[in-house]
mmCIF file of C-alpha atoms and ligand atoms in Angstrom:
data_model
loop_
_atom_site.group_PDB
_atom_site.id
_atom_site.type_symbol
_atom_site.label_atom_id
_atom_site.label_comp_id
_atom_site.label_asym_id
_atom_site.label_seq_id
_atom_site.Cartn_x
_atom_site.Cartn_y
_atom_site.Cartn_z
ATOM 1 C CA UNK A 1 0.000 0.000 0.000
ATOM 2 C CA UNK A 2 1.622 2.780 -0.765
ATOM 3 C CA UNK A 3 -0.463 5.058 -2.456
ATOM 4 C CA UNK A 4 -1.685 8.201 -0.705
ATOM 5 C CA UNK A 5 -4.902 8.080 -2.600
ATOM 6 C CA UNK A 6 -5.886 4.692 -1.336
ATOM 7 C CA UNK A 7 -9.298 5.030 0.521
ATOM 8 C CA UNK A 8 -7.747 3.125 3.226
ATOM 9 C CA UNK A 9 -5.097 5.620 3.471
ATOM 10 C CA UNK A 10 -7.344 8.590 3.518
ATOM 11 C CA UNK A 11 -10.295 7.090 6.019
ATOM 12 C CA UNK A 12 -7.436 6.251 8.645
ATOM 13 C CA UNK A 13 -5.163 9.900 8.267
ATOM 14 C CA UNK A 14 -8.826 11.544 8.964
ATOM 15 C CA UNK A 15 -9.046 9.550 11.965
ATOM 16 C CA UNK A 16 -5.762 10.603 13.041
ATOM 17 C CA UNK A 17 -6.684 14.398 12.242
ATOM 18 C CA UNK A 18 -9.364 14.116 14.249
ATOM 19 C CA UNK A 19 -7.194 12.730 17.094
ATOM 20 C CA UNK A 20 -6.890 14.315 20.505
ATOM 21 C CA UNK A 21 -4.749 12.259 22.158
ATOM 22 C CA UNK A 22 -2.852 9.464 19.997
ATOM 23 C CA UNK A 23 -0.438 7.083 20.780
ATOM 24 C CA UNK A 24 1.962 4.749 19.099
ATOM 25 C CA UNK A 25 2.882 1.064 20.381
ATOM 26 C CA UNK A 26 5.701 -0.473 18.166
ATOM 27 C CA UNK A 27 7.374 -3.450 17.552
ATOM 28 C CA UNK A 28 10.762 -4.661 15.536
ATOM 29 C CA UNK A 29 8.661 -3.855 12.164
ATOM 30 C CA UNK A 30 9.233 -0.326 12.917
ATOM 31 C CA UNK A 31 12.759 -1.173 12.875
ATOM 32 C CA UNK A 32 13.105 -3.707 10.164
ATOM 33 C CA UNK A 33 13.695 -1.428 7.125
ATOM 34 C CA UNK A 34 16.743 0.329 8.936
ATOM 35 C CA UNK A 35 17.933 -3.347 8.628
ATOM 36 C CA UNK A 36 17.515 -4.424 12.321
ATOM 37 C CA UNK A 37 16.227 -8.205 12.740
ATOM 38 C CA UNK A 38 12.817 -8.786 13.321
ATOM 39 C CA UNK A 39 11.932 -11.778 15.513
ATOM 40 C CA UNK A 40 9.001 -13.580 14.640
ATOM 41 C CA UNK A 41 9.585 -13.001 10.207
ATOM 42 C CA UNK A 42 9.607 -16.498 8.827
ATOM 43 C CA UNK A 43 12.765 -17.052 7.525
ATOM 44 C CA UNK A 44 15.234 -14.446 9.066
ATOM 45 C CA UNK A 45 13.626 -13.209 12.294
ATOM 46 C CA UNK A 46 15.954 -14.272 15.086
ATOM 47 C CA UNK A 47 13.477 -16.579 16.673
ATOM 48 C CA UNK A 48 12.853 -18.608 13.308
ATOM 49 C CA UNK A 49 16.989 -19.440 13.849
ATOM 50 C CA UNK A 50 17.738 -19.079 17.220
ATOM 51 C CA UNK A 51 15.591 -20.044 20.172
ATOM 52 C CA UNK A 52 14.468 -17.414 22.286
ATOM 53 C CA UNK A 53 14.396 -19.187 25.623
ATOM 54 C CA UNK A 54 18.451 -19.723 25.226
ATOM 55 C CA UNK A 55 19.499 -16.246 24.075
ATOM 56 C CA UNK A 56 16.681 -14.319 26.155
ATOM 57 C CA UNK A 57 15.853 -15.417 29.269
ATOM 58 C CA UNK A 58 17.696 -15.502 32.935
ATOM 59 C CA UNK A 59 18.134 -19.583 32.740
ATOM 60 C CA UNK A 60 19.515 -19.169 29.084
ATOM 61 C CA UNK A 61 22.172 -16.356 30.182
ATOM 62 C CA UNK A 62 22.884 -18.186 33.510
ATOM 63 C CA UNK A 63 23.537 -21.687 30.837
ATOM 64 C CA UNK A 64 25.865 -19.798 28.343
ATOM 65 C CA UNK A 65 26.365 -16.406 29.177
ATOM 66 C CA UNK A 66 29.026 -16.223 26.385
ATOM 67 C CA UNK A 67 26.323 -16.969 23.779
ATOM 68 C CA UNK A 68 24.003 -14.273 24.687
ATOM 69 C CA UNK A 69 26.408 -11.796 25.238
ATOM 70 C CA UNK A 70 27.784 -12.711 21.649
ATOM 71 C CA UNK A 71 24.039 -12.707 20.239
ATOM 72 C CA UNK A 72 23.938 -9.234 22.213
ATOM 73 C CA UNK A 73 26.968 -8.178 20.046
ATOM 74 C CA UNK A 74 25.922 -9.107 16.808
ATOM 75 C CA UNK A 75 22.478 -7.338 17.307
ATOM 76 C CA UNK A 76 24.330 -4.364 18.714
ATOM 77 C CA UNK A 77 27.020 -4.535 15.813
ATOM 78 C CA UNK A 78 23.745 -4.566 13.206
ATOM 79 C CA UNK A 79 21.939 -1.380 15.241
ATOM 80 C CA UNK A 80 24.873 0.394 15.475
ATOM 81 C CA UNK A 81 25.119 0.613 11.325
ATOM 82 C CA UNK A 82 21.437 1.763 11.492
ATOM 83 C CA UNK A 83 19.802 4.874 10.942
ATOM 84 C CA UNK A 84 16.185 5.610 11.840
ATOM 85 C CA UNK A 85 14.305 5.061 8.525
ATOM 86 C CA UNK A 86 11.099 7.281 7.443
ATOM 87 C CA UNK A 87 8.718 6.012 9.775
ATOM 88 C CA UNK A 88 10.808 6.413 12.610
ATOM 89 C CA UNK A 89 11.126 10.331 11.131
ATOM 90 C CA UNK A 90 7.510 10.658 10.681
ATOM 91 C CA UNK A 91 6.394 10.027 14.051
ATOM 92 C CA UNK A 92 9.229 12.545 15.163
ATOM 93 C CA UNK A 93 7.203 15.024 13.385
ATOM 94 C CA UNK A 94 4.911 14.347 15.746
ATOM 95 C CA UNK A 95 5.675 15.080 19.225
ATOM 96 C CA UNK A 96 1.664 15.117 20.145
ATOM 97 C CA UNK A 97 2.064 11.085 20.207
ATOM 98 C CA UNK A 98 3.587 9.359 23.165
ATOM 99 C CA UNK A 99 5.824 5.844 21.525
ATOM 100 C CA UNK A 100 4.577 2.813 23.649
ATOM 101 C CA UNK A 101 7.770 0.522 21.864
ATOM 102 C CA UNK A 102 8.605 -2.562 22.681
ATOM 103 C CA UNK A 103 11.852 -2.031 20.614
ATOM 104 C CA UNK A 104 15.301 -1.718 22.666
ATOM 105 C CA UNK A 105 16.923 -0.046 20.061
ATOM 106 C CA UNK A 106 17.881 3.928 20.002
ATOM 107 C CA UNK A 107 16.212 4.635 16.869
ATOM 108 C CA UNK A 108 13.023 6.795 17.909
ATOM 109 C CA UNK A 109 15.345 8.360 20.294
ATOM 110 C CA UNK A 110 17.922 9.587 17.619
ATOM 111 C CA UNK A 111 15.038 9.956 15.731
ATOM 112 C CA UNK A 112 14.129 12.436 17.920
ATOM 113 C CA UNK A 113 11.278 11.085 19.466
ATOM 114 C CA UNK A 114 11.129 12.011 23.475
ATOM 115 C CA UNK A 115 7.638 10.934 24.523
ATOM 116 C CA UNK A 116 9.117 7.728 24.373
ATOM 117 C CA UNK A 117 8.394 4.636 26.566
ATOM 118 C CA UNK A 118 10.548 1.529 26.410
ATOM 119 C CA UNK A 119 8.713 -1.282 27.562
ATOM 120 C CA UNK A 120 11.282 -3.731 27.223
ATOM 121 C CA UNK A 121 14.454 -1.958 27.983
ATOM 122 C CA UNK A 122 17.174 -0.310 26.007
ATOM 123 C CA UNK A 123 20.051 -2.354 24.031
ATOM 124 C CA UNK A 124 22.434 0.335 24.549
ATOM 125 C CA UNK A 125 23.557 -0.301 27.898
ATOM 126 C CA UNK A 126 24.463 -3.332 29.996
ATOM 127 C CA UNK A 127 23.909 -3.208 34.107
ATOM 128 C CA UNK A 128 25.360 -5.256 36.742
ATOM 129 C CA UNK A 129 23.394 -9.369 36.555
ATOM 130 C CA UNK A 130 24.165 -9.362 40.389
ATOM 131 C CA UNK A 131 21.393 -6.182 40.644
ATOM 132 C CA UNK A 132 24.134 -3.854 42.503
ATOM 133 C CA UNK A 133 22.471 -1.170 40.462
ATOM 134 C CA UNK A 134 25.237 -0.429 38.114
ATOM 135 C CA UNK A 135 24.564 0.463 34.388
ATOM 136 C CA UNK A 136 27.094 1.221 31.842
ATOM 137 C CA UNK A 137 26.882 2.684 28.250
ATOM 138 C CA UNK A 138 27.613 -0.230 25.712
ATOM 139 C CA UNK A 139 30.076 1.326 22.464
ATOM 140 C CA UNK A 140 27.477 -0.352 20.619
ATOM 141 C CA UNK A 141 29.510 -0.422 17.210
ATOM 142 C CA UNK A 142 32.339 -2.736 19.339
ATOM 143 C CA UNK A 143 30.295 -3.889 22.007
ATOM 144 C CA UNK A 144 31.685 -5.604 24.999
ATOM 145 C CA UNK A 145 31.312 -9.465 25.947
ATOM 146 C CA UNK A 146 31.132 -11.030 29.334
ATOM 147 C CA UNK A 147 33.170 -9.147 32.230
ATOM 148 C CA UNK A 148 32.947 -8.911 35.734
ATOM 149 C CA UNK A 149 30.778 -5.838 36.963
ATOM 150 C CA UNK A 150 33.312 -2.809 37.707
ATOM 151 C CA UNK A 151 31.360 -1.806 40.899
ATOM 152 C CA UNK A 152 31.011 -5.146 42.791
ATOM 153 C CA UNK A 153 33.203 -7.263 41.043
ATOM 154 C CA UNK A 154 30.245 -10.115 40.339
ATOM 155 C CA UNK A 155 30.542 -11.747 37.286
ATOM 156 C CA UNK A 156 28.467 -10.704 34.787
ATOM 157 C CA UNK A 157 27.125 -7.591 33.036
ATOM 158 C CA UNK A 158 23.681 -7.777 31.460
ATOM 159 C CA UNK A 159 21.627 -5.988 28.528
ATOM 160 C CA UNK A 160 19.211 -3.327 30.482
ATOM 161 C CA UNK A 161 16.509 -5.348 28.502
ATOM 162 C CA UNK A 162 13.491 -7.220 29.980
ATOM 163 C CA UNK A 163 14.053 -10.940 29.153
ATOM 164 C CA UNK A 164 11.540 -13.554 28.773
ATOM 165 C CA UNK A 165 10.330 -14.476 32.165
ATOM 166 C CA UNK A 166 11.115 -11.230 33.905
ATOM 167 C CA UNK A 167 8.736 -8.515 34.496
ATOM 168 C CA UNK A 168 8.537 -5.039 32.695
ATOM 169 C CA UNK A 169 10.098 -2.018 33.729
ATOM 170 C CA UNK A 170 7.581 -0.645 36.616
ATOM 171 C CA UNK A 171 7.620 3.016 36.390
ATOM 172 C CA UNK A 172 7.694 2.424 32.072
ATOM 173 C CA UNK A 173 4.846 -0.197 32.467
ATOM 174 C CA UNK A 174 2.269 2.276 34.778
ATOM 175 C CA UNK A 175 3.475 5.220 31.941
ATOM 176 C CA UNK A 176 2.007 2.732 29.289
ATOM 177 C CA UNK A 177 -0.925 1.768 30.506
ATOM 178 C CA UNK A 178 -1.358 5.448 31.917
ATOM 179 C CA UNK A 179 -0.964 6.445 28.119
ATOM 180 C CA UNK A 180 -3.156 3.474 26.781
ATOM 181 C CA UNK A 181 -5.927 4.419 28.820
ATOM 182 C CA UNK A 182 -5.600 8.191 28.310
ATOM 183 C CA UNK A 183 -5.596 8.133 24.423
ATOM 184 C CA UNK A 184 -8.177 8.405 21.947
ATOM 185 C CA UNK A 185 -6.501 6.427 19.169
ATOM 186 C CA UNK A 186 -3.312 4.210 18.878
ATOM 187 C CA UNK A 187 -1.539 3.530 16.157
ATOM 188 C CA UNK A 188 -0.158 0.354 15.813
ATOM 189 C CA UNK A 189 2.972 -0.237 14.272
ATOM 190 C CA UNK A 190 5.226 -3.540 13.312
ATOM 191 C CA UNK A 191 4.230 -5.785 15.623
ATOM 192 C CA UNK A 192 3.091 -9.335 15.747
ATOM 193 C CA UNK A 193 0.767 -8.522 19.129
ATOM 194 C CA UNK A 194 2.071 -11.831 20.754
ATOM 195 C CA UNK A 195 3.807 -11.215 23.242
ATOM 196 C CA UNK A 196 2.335 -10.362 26.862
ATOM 197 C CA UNK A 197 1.886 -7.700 29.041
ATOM 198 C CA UNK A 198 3.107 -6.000 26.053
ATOM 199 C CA UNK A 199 0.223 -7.141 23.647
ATOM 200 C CA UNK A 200 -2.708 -6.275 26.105
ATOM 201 C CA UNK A 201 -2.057 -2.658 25.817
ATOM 202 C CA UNK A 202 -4.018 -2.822 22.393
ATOM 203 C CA UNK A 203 -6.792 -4.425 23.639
ATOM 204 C CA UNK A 204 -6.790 -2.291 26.415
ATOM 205 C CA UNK A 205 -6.673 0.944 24.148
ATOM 206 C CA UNK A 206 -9.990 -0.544 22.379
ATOM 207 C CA UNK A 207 -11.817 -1.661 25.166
ATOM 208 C CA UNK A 208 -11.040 2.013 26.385
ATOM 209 C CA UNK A 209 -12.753 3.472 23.272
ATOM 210 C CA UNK A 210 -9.678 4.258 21.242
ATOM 211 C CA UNK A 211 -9.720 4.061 17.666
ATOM 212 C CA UNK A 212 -6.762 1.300 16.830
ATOM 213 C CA UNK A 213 -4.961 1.980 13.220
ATOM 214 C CA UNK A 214 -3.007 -1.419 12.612
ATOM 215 C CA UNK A 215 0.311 -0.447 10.156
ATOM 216 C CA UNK A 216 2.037 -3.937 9.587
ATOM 217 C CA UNK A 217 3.043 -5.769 6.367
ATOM 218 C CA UNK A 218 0.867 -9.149 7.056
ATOM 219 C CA UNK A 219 -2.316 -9.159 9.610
ATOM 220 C CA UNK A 220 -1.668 -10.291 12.910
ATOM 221 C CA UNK A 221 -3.396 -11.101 16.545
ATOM 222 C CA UNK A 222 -4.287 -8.081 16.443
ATOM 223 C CA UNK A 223 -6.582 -8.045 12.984
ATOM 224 C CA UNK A 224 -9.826 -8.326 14.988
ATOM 225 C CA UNK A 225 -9.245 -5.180 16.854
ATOM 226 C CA UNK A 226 -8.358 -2.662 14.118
ATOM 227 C CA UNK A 227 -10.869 -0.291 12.989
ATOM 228 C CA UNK A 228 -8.415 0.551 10.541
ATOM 229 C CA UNK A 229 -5.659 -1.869 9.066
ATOM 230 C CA UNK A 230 -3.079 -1.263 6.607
ATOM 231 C CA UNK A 231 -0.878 -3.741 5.457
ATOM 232 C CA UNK A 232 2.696 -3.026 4.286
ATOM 233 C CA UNK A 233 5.659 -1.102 5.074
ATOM 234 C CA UNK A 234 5.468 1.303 8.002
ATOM 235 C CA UNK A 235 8.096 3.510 6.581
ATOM 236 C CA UNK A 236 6.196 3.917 3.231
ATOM 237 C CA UNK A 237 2.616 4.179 5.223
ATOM 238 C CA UNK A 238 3.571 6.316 8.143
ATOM 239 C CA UNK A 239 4.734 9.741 6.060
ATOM 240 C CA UNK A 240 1.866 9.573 4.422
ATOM 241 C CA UNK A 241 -0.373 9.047 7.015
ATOM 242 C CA UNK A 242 1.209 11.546 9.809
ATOM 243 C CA UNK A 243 1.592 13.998 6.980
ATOM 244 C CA UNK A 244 5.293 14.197 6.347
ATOM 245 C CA UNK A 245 5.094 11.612 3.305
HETATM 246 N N1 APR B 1 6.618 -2.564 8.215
HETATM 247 C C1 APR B 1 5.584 -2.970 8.994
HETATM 248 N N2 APR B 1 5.556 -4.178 9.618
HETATM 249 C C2 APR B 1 6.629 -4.986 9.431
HETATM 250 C C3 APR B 1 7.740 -4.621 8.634
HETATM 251 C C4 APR B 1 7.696 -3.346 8.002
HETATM 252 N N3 APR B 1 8.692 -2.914 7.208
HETATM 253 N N4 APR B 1 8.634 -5.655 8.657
HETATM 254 C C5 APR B 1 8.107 -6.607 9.449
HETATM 255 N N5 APR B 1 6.902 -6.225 9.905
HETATM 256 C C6 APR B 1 6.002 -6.930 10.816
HETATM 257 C C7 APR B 1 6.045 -8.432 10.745
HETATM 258 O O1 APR B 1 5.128 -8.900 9.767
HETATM 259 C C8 APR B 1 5.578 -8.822 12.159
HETATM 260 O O2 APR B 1 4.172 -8.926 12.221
HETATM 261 O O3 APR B 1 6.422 -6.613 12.133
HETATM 262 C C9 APR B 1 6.045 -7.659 13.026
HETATM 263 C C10 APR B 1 7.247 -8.001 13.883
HETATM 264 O O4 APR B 1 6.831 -8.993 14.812
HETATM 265 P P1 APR B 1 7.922 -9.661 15.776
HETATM 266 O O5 APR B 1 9.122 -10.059 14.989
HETATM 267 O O6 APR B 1 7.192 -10.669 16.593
HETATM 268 O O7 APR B 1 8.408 -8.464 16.714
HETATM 269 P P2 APR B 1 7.628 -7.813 17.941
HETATM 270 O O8 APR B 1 6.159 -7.870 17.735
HETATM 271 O O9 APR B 1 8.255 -6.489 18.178
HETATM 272 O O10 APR B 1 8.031 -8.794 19.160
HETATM 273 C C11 APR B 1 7.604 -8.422 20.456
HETATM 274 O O11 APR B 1 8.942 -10.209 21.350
HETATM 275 O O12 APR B 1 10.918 -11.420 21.322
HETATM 276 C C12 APR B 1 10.206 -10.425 21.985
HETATM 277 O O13 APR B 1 11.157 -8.720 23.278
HETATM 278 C C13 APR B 1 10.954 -9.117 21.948
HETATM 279 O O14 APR B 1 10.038 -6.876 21.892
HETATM 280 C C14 APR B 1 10.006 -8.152 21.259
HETATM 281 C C15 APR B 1 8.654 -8.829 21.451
#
């Protein structure tokens, strides 16, 4: 879809006009055409190669720390080549929407996107596994592997990131909901809608009354909930629906 004279295009950029409070939840699709993995793609999202539970998860980096941190390197190596692409710049033209992201990487920051809630944690730093509280920033274009933490000498530094099995961020999680609840439509951008708490803040946003505008390139879990769904690239759909296209 990307022609700005599709009906679709036009029925769901009114909607947005007529917005008083938007929001944005997004997942690695956002990402994907600045060349940073996906998860769930067939084919060459990481969890159609890799499973998630080993590179993830507290048991997997308590098993083989080296691998994660290593998987954590090569992600880190791809992001730091990235630059935000146009939907990423389209919803900085937009300060008016607060990002909801499930996305770890910095590219709605440098973007310049400050309303910006990170519901899973950030990629670009690494804190202490032993929970003394230190963080460090990661050089994320020669990242480091497994050391002992410099402030209480445990083994192990960590990606700030919310693995599978642990819970979200507090403070970020009562700021999404808070958000969710608050807004009168929510786009919906690049995300398979599988994965929980995440995922509930769409049905959460519709139940509330919000108007839900699904941007993805295949439908998802999340079909039955659109009033408005349009399927392809979010950096091709989002300038032309926020107006900067
Ligand atoms: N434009 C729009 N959508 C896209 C694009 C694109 N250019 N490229 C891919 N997509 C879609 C895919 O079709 C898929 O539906 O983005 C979605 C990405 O889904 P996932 O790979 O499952 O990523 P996400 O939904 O962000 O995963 C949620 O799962 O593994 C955990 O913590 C991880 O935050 C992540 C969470």
């Amino acid at each position: 879809m990307n022609d700005p004279h599709d009906e679709r295009i036009i029925l769901a950029s009114r909607a947005i006009a007529k917005s008083q409070n938007p929001c944005c939840f997004s997942g690695a699709g956002l990402s994907a055409p600045s060349g940073v993995g996906t998860f769930r793609d067939p084919g060459d999202g990481w969890w159609s190669r890799h499973d998630p539970m080993k590179l993830a998860s507290p048991d997997g980096f308590a098993e083989d720390p080296e691998l994660v941190m290593k998987w954590y390197a090569a992600r880190r190596i791809q992001m730091a080549h990235a630059q935000p692409n146009a939907g990423h710049l389209a919803l900085a033209c937009r300060p008016d929407i607060i990002q909801i992201t499930q996305n770890t990487d910095d590219l709605l920051k440098r973007a310049g996107c400050d309303r910006l809630i990170q519901l899973h944690g950030d990629i670009t730093s690494d804190r202490c596994h032993g929970n003394c509280g230190h963080v460090e920033h990661v050089d994320m274009s020669n990242p480091s592997l497994n050391r002992y933490c410099p402030a209480c000498s445990v083994w192990g530094m960590r990606p700030t990131v919310t693995w599978f099995g642990e819970s979200l961020p507090t403070a970020a999680w009562a700021l999404a909901e808070e958000a969710t609840l608050n807004c009168d439509l929510m786009l919906v951008v690049g995300t398979s809608a599988v994965v929980y708490p995440a995922a509930a803040l769409i049905e959460l946003a519709s139940r509330a009354g919000a108007t839900i505008v699904i941007i993805n390139s295949e439908s998802t879990a999340a079909t039955p909930l659109a009033d408005h769904e349009l399927i392809g690239s979010a950096e091709e759909i989002l300038p032309m629906l926020l107006g900067s296209g």
